[in-house]
Every structure is written in C-alpha cells, then in structure tokens.
Coordinates of C-alpha atoms and ligand atoms in Angstrom, one line a residue:
M65 CA 12.0 13.4 43.4
N66 CA 15.2 12.1 41.8
S67 CA 15.9 10.0 44.8
V68 CA 17.3 6.5 44.8
K69 CA 14.6 4.0 43.7
R70 CA 16.9 1.8 41.7
C71 CA 16.4 -1.4 43.6
R72 CA 13.1 -2.3 41.9
H73 CA 15.0 -2.6 38.6
S74 CA 17.8 -4.7 39.8
R75 CA 16.1 -7.2 41.9
T76 CA 17.0 -10.8 41.2
R77 CA 14.2 -13.3 40.7
G78 CA 13.8 -16.0 43.3
L79 CA 12.4 -19.1 41.6
P80 CA 14.1 -18.8 38.2
T81 CA 17.4 -18.3 40.0
L82 CA 16.9 -21.4 42.0
L83 CA 16.0 -23.3 38.9
A84 CA 19.1 -22.0 37.1
G85 CA 21.1 -23.2 40.1
A86 CA 19.6 -26.7 39.7
L87 CA 20.3 -26.7 36.0
T88 CA 23.9 -25.6 36.6
L89 CA 24.4 -28.6 38.9
A90 CA 22.9 -31.0 36.4
L91 CA 25.1 -29.8 33.6
T92 CA 28.2 -29.9 35.8
L93 CA 27.5 -33.5 36.8
T94 CA 27.2 -34.6 33.2
G95 CA 30.5 -33.0 32.5
G96 CA 29.6 -31.2 29.3
P97 CA 31.4 -28.2 28.0
A98 CA 30.8 -24.9 29.6
T99 CA 27.5 -23.4 28.3
A100 CA 25.7 -20.1 28.8
A101 CA 23.2 -21.8 31.2
Q102 CA 25.9 -22.7 33.6
Q103 CA 26.6 -19.0 34.4
G104 CA 23.2 -17.6 34.7
T105 CA 21.3 -15.3 32.4
L106 CA 22.4 -11.9 31.1
H107 CA 20.0 -10.4 33.6
E108 CA 21.4 -12.4 36.5
L109 CA 24.9 -11.4 35.6
A110 CA 23.8 -7.8 35.4
A111 CA 21.8 -8.0 38.6
A112 CA 24.9 -9.3 40.4
Q113 CA 26.3 -5.9 39.5
G114 CA 23.2 -3.9 40.5
K115 CA 21.9 -3.4 37.0
Y116 CA 19.1 -4.9 34.9
F117 CA 19.5 -6.3 31.4
G118 CA 16.4 -6.1 29.3
S119 CA 15.0 -6.3 25.8
A120 CA 12.3 -4.6 23.7
T121 CA 9.5 -6.8 22.5
D122 CA 6.3 -6.5 20.6
N123 CA 2.9 -8.1 20.6
S124 CA 3.3 -9.7 17.2
E125 CA 6.3 -11.6 18.4
L126 CA 4.7 -13.2 21.5
P127 CA 3.0 -16.2 19.7
D128 CA 6.6 -17.3 18.8
A129 CA 7.2 -19.8 21.7
A130 CA 10.9 -20.2 21.0
Y131 CA 11.3 -16.4 21.1
T132 CA 9.3 -15.9 24.3
A133 CA 11.3 -18.7 26.0
V134 CA 14.4 -16.7 25.7
L135 CA 12.7 -13.3 26.3
G136 CA 11.1 -14.6 29.5
S137 CA 14.3 -16.2 30.9
E138 CA 17.3 -14.3 29.7
F139 CA 16.0 -10.7 30.4
G140 CA 14.9 -9.1 33.6
Q141 CA 13.2 -6.1 32.0
I142 CA 11.1 -5.5 28.8
T143 CA 10.1 -2.5 26.9
P144 CA 7.1 -2.5 24.4
G145 CA 8.5 -1.6 21.0
N146 CA 5.2 0.0 19.9
S147 CA 2.2 -0.9 22.0
M148 CA 2.3 2.0 24.4
K149 CA 2.8 4.7 21.8
W150 CA 0.2 7.4 21.2
D151 CA -1.1 6.0 17.9
T152 CA -1.9 2.7 19.6
T153 CA -3.2 4.0 23.0
E154 CA -5.3 7.0 21.8
P155 CA -5.8 6.7 18.1
V156 CA -8.9 8.8 18.3
Q157 CA -9.1 11.7 20.7
G158 CA -10.4 10.6 24.0
Q159 CA -10.7 6.9 23.1
F160 CA -8.1 5.0 24.9
N161 CA -7.0 1.5 24.2
F162 CA -4.5 -0.2 26.5
A163 CA -5.1 -3.8 25.4
K164 CA -1.8 -4.3 23.6
G165 CA 0.2 -2.6 26.3
D166 CA -1.6 -4.7 28.9
V167 CA -0.4 -7.9 27.1
I168 CA 3.2 -6.7 27.6
T169 CA 2.8 -5.8 31.3
D170 CA 1.1 -9.2 31.8
F171 CA 4.0 -11.0 30.2
A172 CA 6.4 -9.1 32.4
A173 CA 4.4 -9.9 35.6
Q174 CA 4.4 -13.6 34.6
H175 CA 8.1 -13.6 34.1
G176 CA 9.2 -11.4 37.1
Q177 CA 10.3 -8.6 34.8
S178 CA 10.2 -4.8 35.2
V179 CA 8.7 -2.7 32.4
R180 CA 9.9 0.6 30.9
G181 CA 6.9 2.5 29.5
H182 CA 7.7 3.8 26.0
T183 CA 6.6 6.5 25.3
L184 CA 4.1 9.2 26.3
V185 CA 5.0 12.3 24.2
W186 CA 6.8 11.9 20.8
H187 CA 6.5 13.5 17.5
S188 CA 6.5 10.2 15.7
Q189 CA 3.8 7.5 15.7
L190 CA 1.5 10.3 16.7
P191 CA -2.1 10.1 15.4
S192 CA -2.9 12.8 12.9
W193 CA -5.6 14.3 15.0
V194 CA -3.0 15.7 17.4
G195 CA -1.3 17.7 14.7
A196 CA -4.6 18.9 13.4
L197 CA -5.7 20.4 16.7
P198 CA -5.6 24.2 17.0
P199 CA -2.4 25.0 19.0
A200 CA -4.5 26.3 21.9
E201 CA -5.9 22.8 22.4
V202 CA -2.7 20.8 22.3
E203 CA -1.6 21.3 25.9
A204 CA -4.9 20.0 27.3
A205 CA -4.8 17.0 24.9
M206 CA -1.2 16.2 25.8
T207 CA -1.9 16.5 29.5
H208 CA -5.0 14.3 29.2
H209 CA -3.1 11.7 27.2
V210 CA -0.2 11.6 29.7
T211 CA -2.5 11.5 32.7
E212 CA -4.7 8.6 31.3
E213 CA -1.8 6.4 30.2
A214 CA 0.5 6.9 33.2
A215 CA -2.5 6.4 35.5
H216 CA -3.5 3.2 33.7
Y217 CA 0.0 1.7 34.0
R218 CA 0.6 2.9 37.6
G219 CA 2.3 0.1 39.5
K220 CA 3.0 -1.8 36.3
V221 CA 5.8 0.2 34.7
T222 CA 8.8 1.2 36.8
A223 CA 10.0 3.9 34.5
W224 CA 8.5 6.1 31.7
D225 CA 10.2 7.6 28.6
V226 CA 7.9 10.6 29.2
V227 CA 9.3 12.6 26.3
N228 CA 11.1 10.9 23.4
E229 CA 13.5 12.5 21.0
P230 CA 13.1 16.2 21.8
F231 CA 16.2 17.3 19.9
N232 CA 17.5 17.7 16.4
E233 CA 21.0 16.6 15.7
D234 CA 22.5 20.0 16.2
G235 CA 21.0 20.3 19.7
T236 CA 18.1 22.6 18.7
F237 CA 14.6 21.6 19.8
R238 CA 12.8 19.4 17.3
T239 CA 9.6 20.8 15.8
S240 CA 6.4 19.0 16.8
P241 CA 2.8 19.9 17.5
F242 CA 3.8 20.1 21.2
H243 CA 6.8 22.4 20.6
T244 CA 4.7 24.6 18.2
A245 CA 2.0 24.9 20.8
M246 CA 3.9 25.3 24.0
G247 CA 7.6 26.0 23.1
T248 CA 10.0 24.0 25.3
D249 CA 7.6 24.2 28.2
Y250 CA 5.8 21.1 26.9
I251 CA 8.6 19.0 28.4
A252 CA 8.1 20.2 32.0
T253 CA 4.3 20.1 31.6
A254 CA 4.5 16.5 30.4
L255 CA 6.8 15.5 33.3
R256 CA 4.6 17.1 35.9
A257 CA 1.5 15.4 34.5
A258 CA 3.2 12.0 34.5
H259 CA 4.4 12.5 38.1
A260 CA 0.9 13.5 39.2
A261 CA -0.6 10.4 37.6
D262 CA 2.1 8.0 38.8
P263 CA 4.2 9.4 41.6
D264 CA 6.3 6.2 41.9
A265 CA 7.4 5.9 38.3
E266 CA 10.8 7.0 37.4
L267 CA 10.5 9.7 34.7
Y268 CA 13.0 9.9 31.8
L269 CA 13.8 12.0 28.8
N270 CA 15.0 9.7 26.0
D271 CA 16.9 10.4 22.8
Y272 CA 19.3 9.0 20.3
N273 CA 22.8 10.2 19.4
I274 CA 23.2 11.5 23.0
E275 CA 25.4 8.5 24.0
G276 CA 28.7 10.4 23.6
L277 CA 29.8 13.9 24.3
G278 CA 28.6 16.3 21.5
A279 CA 26.2 19.0 20.6
K280 CA 23.1 16.9 21.0
S281 CA 24.1 15.5 24.4
D282 CA 25.2 19.0 25.5
A283 CA 21.7 20.2 24.6
M284 CA 20.1 17.4 26.7
Y285 CA 22.5 18.2 29.5
A286 CA 21.5 21.9 29.5
L287 CA 17.8 20.9 29.4
V288 CA 17.9 18.5 32.3
S289 CA 20.0 20.9 34.4
E290 CA 17.4 23.6 33.9
L291 CA 14.5 21.2 34.7
L292 CA 16.2 20.0 37.9
D293 CA 16.9 23.7 38.9
E294 CA 13.2 24.4 38.4
G295 CA 12.2 21.4 40.6
V296 CA 10.5 19.6 37.7
P297 CA 10.1 15.9 38.5
L298 CA 12.8 14.1 36.5
D299 CA 14.7 10.9 37.4
G300 CA 16.8 10.0 34.5
V301 CA 18.1 10.3 30.9
G302 CA 17.6 7.4 28.4
M303 CA 20.3 6.9 25.8
Q304 CA 18.8 4.9 23.0
A305 CA 22.1 3.7 21.6
H306 CA 21.1 2.7 18.1
L307 CA 24.8 2.3 17.1
A308 CA 26.3 1.3 13.7
V309 CA 29.6 -0.3 13.0
Q310 CA 30.3 2.1 10.2
Y311 CA 29.8 5.3 12.3
G312 CA 32.2 4.5 15.1
F313 CA 31.6 4.2 18.8
P314 CA 30.1 7.2 20.7
Y315 CA 32.8 9.7 21.9
Q316 CA 33.5 9.2 25.6
M317 CA 30.3 7.4 26.5
Q318 CA 31.3 6.7 30.1
A319 CA 32.3 10.3 30.7
N320 CA 29.0 11.5 29.1
M321 CA 27.0 9.1 31.3
Q322 CA 28.9 10.3 34.4
R323 CA 28.1 14.0 33.8
F324 CA 24.4 13.2 33.9
A325 CA 24.8 11.0 36.9
D326 CA 26.7 13.8 38.6
L327 CA 23.5 15.9 38.3
G328 CA 21.8 13.3 40.5
L329 CA 20.1 11.6 37.6
D330 CA 19.9 8.0 36.6
V331 CA 21.1 6.9 33.2
A332 CA 19.7 4.0 31.2
V333 CA 20.7 2.5 27.9
T334 CA 17.3 2.1 26.5
E335 CA 17.4 0.8 22.9
L336 CA 20.8 -0.7 22.2
D337 CA 21.5 -2.3 18.9
V338 CA 24.6 -2.2 16.6
R339 CA 23.8 -2.4 12.9
M340 CA 26.1 -2.9 10.0
Q341 CA 26.0 -2.8 6.2
L342 CA 25.1 -6.2 4.9
P343 CA 26.6 -8.7 4.2
A344 CA 28.2 -9.2 7.6
D345 CA 31.8 -10.3 7.7
A346 CA 34.3 -11.2 10.4
A347 CA 35.6 -7.7 10.8
K348 CA 32.2 -6.1 11.2
I349 CA 31.1 -8.8 13.6
A350 CA 34.2 -8.3 15.7
T351 CA 33.6 -4.5 15.7
Q352 CA 30.0 -5.1 16.7
S353 CA 31.0 -7.3 19.6
T354 CA 33.5 -4.6 20.7
Y355 CA 30.7 -1.9 20.7
Y356 CA 28.3 -4.0 22.7
R357 CA 31.1 -4.8 25.2
Q358 CA 32.0 -1.1 25.4
V359 CA 28.4 -0.1 26.2
V360 CA 28.3 -2.7 29.0
E361 CA 31.6 -1.5 30.3
A362 CA 30.5 2.1 30.3
C363 CA 27.3 1.3 32.2
L364 CA 29.1 -0.8 34.7
A365 CA 31.6 2.0 35.4
V366 CA 28.9 4.5 36.2
E367 CA 27.0 3.7 39.3
R368 CA 23.9 5.5 38.3
C369 CA 23.6 3.7 35.0
V370 CA 20.7 1.5 36.1
G371 CA 20.6 -1.0 33.2
I372 CA 20.7 -1.8 29.5
T373 CA 17.8 -2.6 27.2
V374 CA 18.5 -4.1 23.7
W375 CA 16.1 -3.1 21.0
D376 CA 15.0 -6.6 20.7
Y377 CA 17.4 -9.4 21.2
T378 CA 17.2 -11.2 17.9
D379 CA 17.8 -10.2 14.2
K380 CA 14.5 -12.0 13.6
Y381 CA 12.5 -9.1 15.0
S382 CA 14.9 -6.2 14.4
W383 CA 13.5 -2.8 13.2
V384 CA 16.8 -2.2 11.4
P385 CA 16.3 -3.8 7.9
S386 CA 13.1 -2.0 7.2
T387 CA 14.3 1.3 8.6
F388 CA 17.9 1.3 7.2
P389 CA 17.8 -0.5 3.9
G390 CA 20.8 -2.7 3.3
Q391 CA 21.7 -2.8 7.0
G392 CA 21.0 -5.4 9.6
A393 CA 22.5 -8.1 11.8
A394 CA 22.3 -5.6 14.7
N395 CA 21.2 -7.8 17.6
L396 CA 22.7 -10.3 20.1
Y397 CA 21.0 -13.4 18.6
E398 CA 20.7 -14.4 15.0
E399 CA 17.4 -15.1 13.2
N400 CA 17.3 -18.7 14.4
L401 CA 17.7 -17.4 18.0
L402 CA 21.2 -18.6 18.4
P403 CA 23.6 -16.3 20.4
K404 CA 26.1 -14.4 18.2
P405 CA 29.6 -13.3 19.2
A406 CA 28.2 -10.1 20.5
Y407 CA 26.1 -12.1 23.0
Y408 CA 29.3 -13.7 24.4
A409 CA 31.0 -10.3 24.4
V410 CA 28.2 -8.9 26.6
R411 CA 28.4 -12.0 28.9
T412 CA 32.1 -11.5 29.3
A413 CA 31.8 -7.8 30.0
L414 CA 29.1 -8.6 32.6
G415 CA 31.6 -10.8 34.4
G416 CA 30.4 -14.1 32.9
E417 CA 32.7 -16.9 31.8
G418 CA 36.0 -16.1 30.3
G419 CA 35.8 -12.5 31.5
P420 CA 38.8 -10.3 32.1
G421 CA 40.5 -11.5 35.3
E422 CA 39.3 -15.0 34.9
G423 CA 42.0 -16.0 32.4
G424 CA 39.7 -15.3 29.6
G425 CA 42.1 -16.9 27.2
P426 CA 42.0 -19.8 24.8
G427 CA 39.8 -21.8 27.2
A428 CA 36.9 -19.6 26.1
L429 CA 37.0 -20.8 22.5
R430 CA 34.0 -22.7 21.4
A431 CA 33.1 -24.6 18.2
Q432 CA 29.8 -24.2 16.5
Y433 CA 28.6 -26.5 13.8
R434 CA 25.9 -26.9 11.3
S435 CA 25.2 -29.7 8.8
S436 CA 25.4 -28.4 5.2
D437 CA 24.6 -31.9 4.0
S438 CA 21.1 -33.3 4.2
S439 CA 22.3 -36.6 2.6
T440 CA 23.9 -38.8 5.2
G441 CA 24.5 -41.7 2.8
D442 CA 26.4 -40.1 -0.1
N443 CA 30.1 -39.9 -0.9
Q444 CA 30.9 -36.6 0.8
I445 CA 30.8 -35.2 4.4
K446 CA 30.2 -31.5 4.5
P447 CA 30.5 -30.0 8.0
G448 CA 30.0 -26.3 8.5
L449 CA 32.2 -25.0 11.3
Q450 CA 32.8 -21.7 13.1
L451 CA 34.9 -20.8 16.1
V452 CA 33.8 -18.2 18.6
N453 CA 36.2 -16.5 21.1
T454 CA 34.0 -15.9 24.2
G455 CA 37.0 -14.9 26.2
G456 CA 38.6 -11.6 27.2
T457 CA 41.8 -12.0 25.2
A458 CA 42.7 -12.5 21.6
V459 CA 43.5 -16.1 20.4
S460 CA 46.2 -16.7 17.8
L461 CA 44.6 -19.0 15.3
S462 CA 47.9 -20.6 14.2
D463 CA 47.8 -22.3 17.6
V464 CA 44.3 -23.7 17.1
T465 CA 43.2 -27.0 15.7
V466 CA 39.8 -28.5 15.4
R467 CA 38.7 -32.1 15.0
Y468 CA 35.5 -33.4 13.4
W469 CA 35.2 -37.1 14.2
F470 CA 33.7 -39.7 11.8
T471 CA 33.8 -43.3 10.6
A472 CA 35.2 -44.3 7.3
D473 CA 32.7 -47.1 6.5
N474 CA 35.2 -49.2 4.5
G475 CA 36.5 -48.1 1.1
A476 CA 39.7 -46.4 0.3
S477 CA 41.9 -45.1 3.1
R478 CA 43.0 -42.0 1.3
Y479 CA 41.0 -38.7 1.5
S480 CA 40.6 -35.4 -0.3
T481 CA 39.6 -32.5 1.9
W482 CA 38.3 -29.1 0.9
C483 CA 37.5 -25.7 2.3
D484 CA 34.8 -24.4 -0.1
W485 CA 34.2 -21.0 1.5
S486 CA 34.8 -18.9 4.5
P487 CA 34.7 -15.2 5.2
I488 CA 38.2 -15.5 6.7
G489 CA 39.4 -16.9 3.4
C490 CA 40.0 -20.6 2.7
S491 CA 43.6 -19.9 1.9
S492 CA 44.2 -19.5 5.7
V493 CA 42.5 -22.7 6.6
T494 CA 44.3 -26.1 6.5
H495 CA 42.6 -29.5 6.5
R496 CA 43.5 -33.1 6.5
V497 CA 42.1 -36.5 7.6
A498 CA 43.9 -38.6 10.2
A499 CA 43.1 -42.2 11.3
L500 CA 42.8 -43.3 14.9
G501 CA 45.1 -46.1 16.0
T502 CA 42.3 -47.4 18.2
P503 CA 38.8 -46.8 16.8
K504 CA 36.2 -45.4 19.1
A505 CA 32.4 -45.5 18.9
G506 CA 31.4 -43.3 16.0
A507 CA 35.0 -42.4 15.1
D508 CA 37.9 -44.1 13.4
H509 CA 39.0 -41.0 11.6
Y510 CA 38.9 -37.2 12.1
L511 CA 39.0 -34.2 9.9
E512 CA 41.6 -31.9 11.4
V513 CA 41.3 -28.2 10.6
G514 CA 44.0 -25.6 11.3
F515 CA 44.9 -22.1 10.4
T516 CA 48.0 -20.5 8.8
G517 CA 47.7 -17.4 10.9
G518 CA 45.4 -14.6 12.0
S519 CA 43.8 -14.1 15.4
L520 CA 40.4 -14.0 16.9
A521 CA 39.7 -10.9 19.0
P522 CA 37.6 -11.2 22.2
G523 CA 34.0 -11.7 21.2
A524 CA 34.9 -12.4 17.6
A525 CA 34.1 -15.4 15.4
T526 CA 35.7 -16.8 12.3
G527 CA 32.4 -16.9 10.5
E528 CA 31.5 -20.1 8.8
I529 CA 34.1 -22.4 7.4
Q530 CA 32.5 -24.7 4.8
L531 CA 34.3 -27.9 4.8
R532 CA 34.0 -31.0 2.6
L533 CA 35.8 -34.4 2.4
N534 CA 35.6 -37.5 0.3
K535 CA 37.4 -40.9 0.0
S536 CA 39.8 -41.2 -3.0
D537 CA 37.5 -44.0 -4.4
W538 CA 34.4 -41.9 -3.9
S539 CA 32.7 -44.7 -2.0
N540 CA 29.8 -43.7 0.2
F541 CA 29.7 -42.9 3.9
D542 CA 27.1 -43.6 6.5
E543 CA 27.2 -40.4 8.4
S544 CA 24.3 -41.1 10.7
D545 CA 26.5 -42.9 13.3
D546 CA 29.4 -40.5 13.0
Y547 CA 30.4 -39.0 16.4
S548 CA 30.5 -35.4 15.3
H549 CA 27.6 -35.5 12.9
G550 CA 24.5 -33.4 13.7
T551 CA 21.4 -32.5 11.8
G552 CA 21.0 -28.9 12.8
T553 CA 21.0 -26.6 9.8
S554 CA 22.0 -23.4 11.7
Y555 CA 25.1 -22.8 13.8
A556 CA 24.9 -24.1 17.3
D557 CA 27.5 -24.9 20.0
A558 CA 28.8 -28.4 19.2
S559 CA 30.3 -30.3 22.1
K560 CA 31.2 -33.3 19.9
I561 CA 33.6 -31.2 17.8
T562 CA 36.8 -30.7 19.8
V563 CA 39.1 -27.7 19.8
Y564 CA 42.7 -27.6 20.9
V565 CA 45.1 -24.7 21.5
G566 CA 48.8 -25.7 21.4
G567 CA 47.5 -29.3 21.3
E568 CA 45.7 -28.9 24.6
P569 CA 41.9 -29.6 24.6
V570 CA 39.9 -26.4 25.3
W571 CA 36.4 -27.3 24.0
G572 CA 34.3 -30.3 23.5
I573 CA 34.4 -34.0 24.5
E574 CA 36.5 -36.5 22.6
P575 CA 34.9 -39.8 21.6
Ligands
LIG756 C1 10.6 1.6 16.4 C2 9.9 0.2 16.4 O1 10.9 -0.7 16.8 C3 9.4 -0.1 15.1 O2 8.7 -1.3 15.1 C4 8.4 1.0 14.6 O3 8.0 0.7 13.3 C5 9.1 2.3 14.6 O4 9.6 2.6 15.9 N1 13.6 5.1 18.6 C6 12.5 4.8 19.4 C7 11.6 3.6 19.2 O5 12.3 5.5 20.4 O6 10.3 3.9 19.6 C8 11.7 3.2 17.8 O7 11.0 2.0 17.7 C9 13.1 3.1 17.3 C10 13.9 4.4 17.4

C-alpha cells in the first residue's frame, strides 16, 4: 500500500507555467528590479525539487478576490481549513452535506491544485451526537462516516488526514469517543475503511508537536511501526508544524522526518505557521523567517517529505489570534496580502533568487515603501521605508544607503530630516538631504538614509523606518510629481527607491 504515488502531488502545471514564463520575459525586457514573479511561484520552486507547496483555505475567504488570486497562483495544493470536518459533513447522524467541501475541490480543479482532505476522525469539531452514542454504536458510526466521506471525495483528494491528533503531549493516547469505544483499534479501523472507500488516496495520521524528536513523536513512531507490521493501509505521517517563535524550533526535525521515511512512509508538513507574541519586532520576525526556512530545508533534505502546506498564507485569515490570544503575525503574507520576510526566506530556501550558492548577498536587498502622508501639498514629506534581506547571507547595515528622490519645488535649500520611529531604533538611522548637480525628471534632491551599524540576517527586515523632512523655511512641496513618491499605505516593493551597498546600486532604478 505504501508505495510511491508521489508524482500526483508534485506535478507542475502546464498553462500557468507557460504564462509565468511569458511574464518573466516581459519583466526582464522592461528592466525592472528582480521580483517574485520572475522566479516562478512557491509551488513552482518546490515542484522543481519534487515537492508541492500548498496552503489551507476556507469557504468564507473565497469571495476575497485579491486573496484567491494569490491562493490560486502561488500554491499547488490546498487543504480545507474546516469544510471537510465531521461537524460540517455529518452534523446530524446519517445526514451528509458535502457542499462546502465541494467548493474547495472545485476551486482546486479550476486552479490545477491537489487537495489534502482534512479530516475524517478527530476528537474536535465533532458533532455532539457522536459523543452521545452508546459506545457499542460508535464503531459503526465512525466507519459509516469515513466510508461516505472518503467515497464522496474519491478522485478529488489525493491524501486524507484519516485520524487527526490521536496523542496527548506525553505520548499517551488521547481520550475521545472513538478511543473510549474501541481502544487504539479505532485507528486501524478508520484507515481500513478509508482505504476501502478510496483505494487511491494516500492515507495519513496527522498530529502537532511531532515535528521534532520527543515523547510524542516517539509514540507516533511506535504506532505507525505497529500499523505497518500489521499490514494496515497507511502511507504517511502529517506533521502539523504550528510553531511559535517563543518555543524554539523542533528538536532535530530532519532526523525525525527521516526516521518515518525510513519506515517506508511519506512525510508531509501539513499546517505550517510560526506565531509570535504581539507586537512583532525585528528580532521575532528574523526568528520566524529562520523557522520557516529550516522547515523547508528539512523537507528538502528528506526525499520522502512530499510537500509543505501553510495553515493559510496570510495573517488576514490566520486561526492564531483567536486561538492564542495576544499572538499572531504567523503567516507568510501580512494582512494586506504583501509577502513578509518569511516569504522571501521560503523562496530562498526553495532555491529561488538570492539562494545559497547564488551569491545570496547584498544583491538580494530590497526596499519597501509606504506613504505615511496623505497630503501631497503640505510642508513635509513622510516616507515609510523598510529594507528586506531576501538573500542567503547577512548584510552589514553600515554598508547600506538608501535614496528617496524628490523635487524641492523652490523655497529654502536647507532641510531638516527626522526619523520618527523604527523598531530597529532611530538612533541607528542616519538621514540627510543632498541636491543633484543635474536635476532629473521628478528629482532634484534625495533623502539619503544610512545606518550606524547592525546587520540584517537572511530573510530579516528592518521593520518600518518612519522618515520625515521639511525645508528650513517650511514652504510647501508638491509631492505628486516626485520620483519616489507613491500612494500605497501599506508596505510594498518600491523600485523607485534605490538601495546601495558600499556605494554600488543593488536595488531599484535611479531617476
Ligand atoms: C482550525 C481552523 O483553522 C479554525 O478555523 C477552526 O476554528 C479550528 O480548527 N490543527 C488542525 C486544524 O488539525 O484542523 C485546526 O484548524 C488547527 C489545529
């Protein structure tokens, strides 16, 4: 049973790949700065390594067109966050409703994505009627549920989390109506029922805190070893990977994955996110990027790690803030759907731009900008700036300068410049205005930003640097024609802000 069927996961998609190729060419011809689009999507990068890269999603998120645009293009696999769970699919005994799950499989089909079914047997999000059954009736109810659901999605899901979260933290079996009624046999019974209903689906056991070596993963290892010995149909182990910056990285994740692989099982990272105590700061963001990168590296190093699914890709739809009060910022994209440093860390780890072995140095710095100033005609200019290191090596900030280009619009030629706030500390940020000998369109001056020290680790960002400048006579500017000026109010890559390392341009286009 646990034979090699991995290719269905890691297939590349024909037409989107061709379109991405055309897009790459267009961007190259216009000579813009390197962007994510030039290098293919996360899934394309993963697929080039024989893996998939996926995301959880949920029905309530699908009306959000900006969200689905990224979901449908960047990811090659999706997992329904809720709509295939028992409380949704069989809320009343014997009354099945697959409407919401069908919306998810339809989306996947339209976007050339595979689907992980999640989940058939779980103690949580279980309708109360199951727990109220006499124990003697639970096995029949469970088998019926598994059979109906797995049969319904036959051919539409490539893998099932058949049993979810069977263990307590100490490696003992978790109490549930299933365990109470059948003891640990419920797991083999559920796997056999799923296999009978959909012989082609890859069948997984899935749990959290089994990513590293430890008591809980030892328990999973013992369980799956026994199931395989007994000839129970089982293809893989799902490691949820709900990580947190404050709890450290799982102990020896790669070695742990490898021991399951050595049993002849596939391994999947099924629900990756990396939360932190809010507010976020530069150190937490850097740690988060490191954790995401380390998960990718572990999966790449283990041949039978088939892919990675993030538990939704954006902070906008994260389960974290409501489940872990005070925590958040766990995902690859922020709430406005802009990629965060962790996204670039994942790209780099997948072999994308700036990856190890490609230099990965200062050339991978990028400037992001937002306008903190809705008034383009007043006497101050207020750019918000952040630098992101998308490369594989640290960048020493004392070598870095940044230029924001603007026109003075007459008035005094002397300036005051300010750093109002930054998580890296304004005391480490230098700023001055310089005039151009030969004015350009949209620019006869620039604000130059530098740093007294510090360094930016691979995948790390400075966090925002709130800048401000005015003329000494406080006369007004007309910012609307300024070269570097933009109107976006959230951070986005800014090709008209230029970045230099040791005086050499590394990002952006000068006026
Ligand atoms: C979460 C969903 O994301 C939430 O929307 C829901 O309210 C609770 O469940 N482990 C799992 C997932 O296996 O099913 C959980 O999903 C997150 C933890």
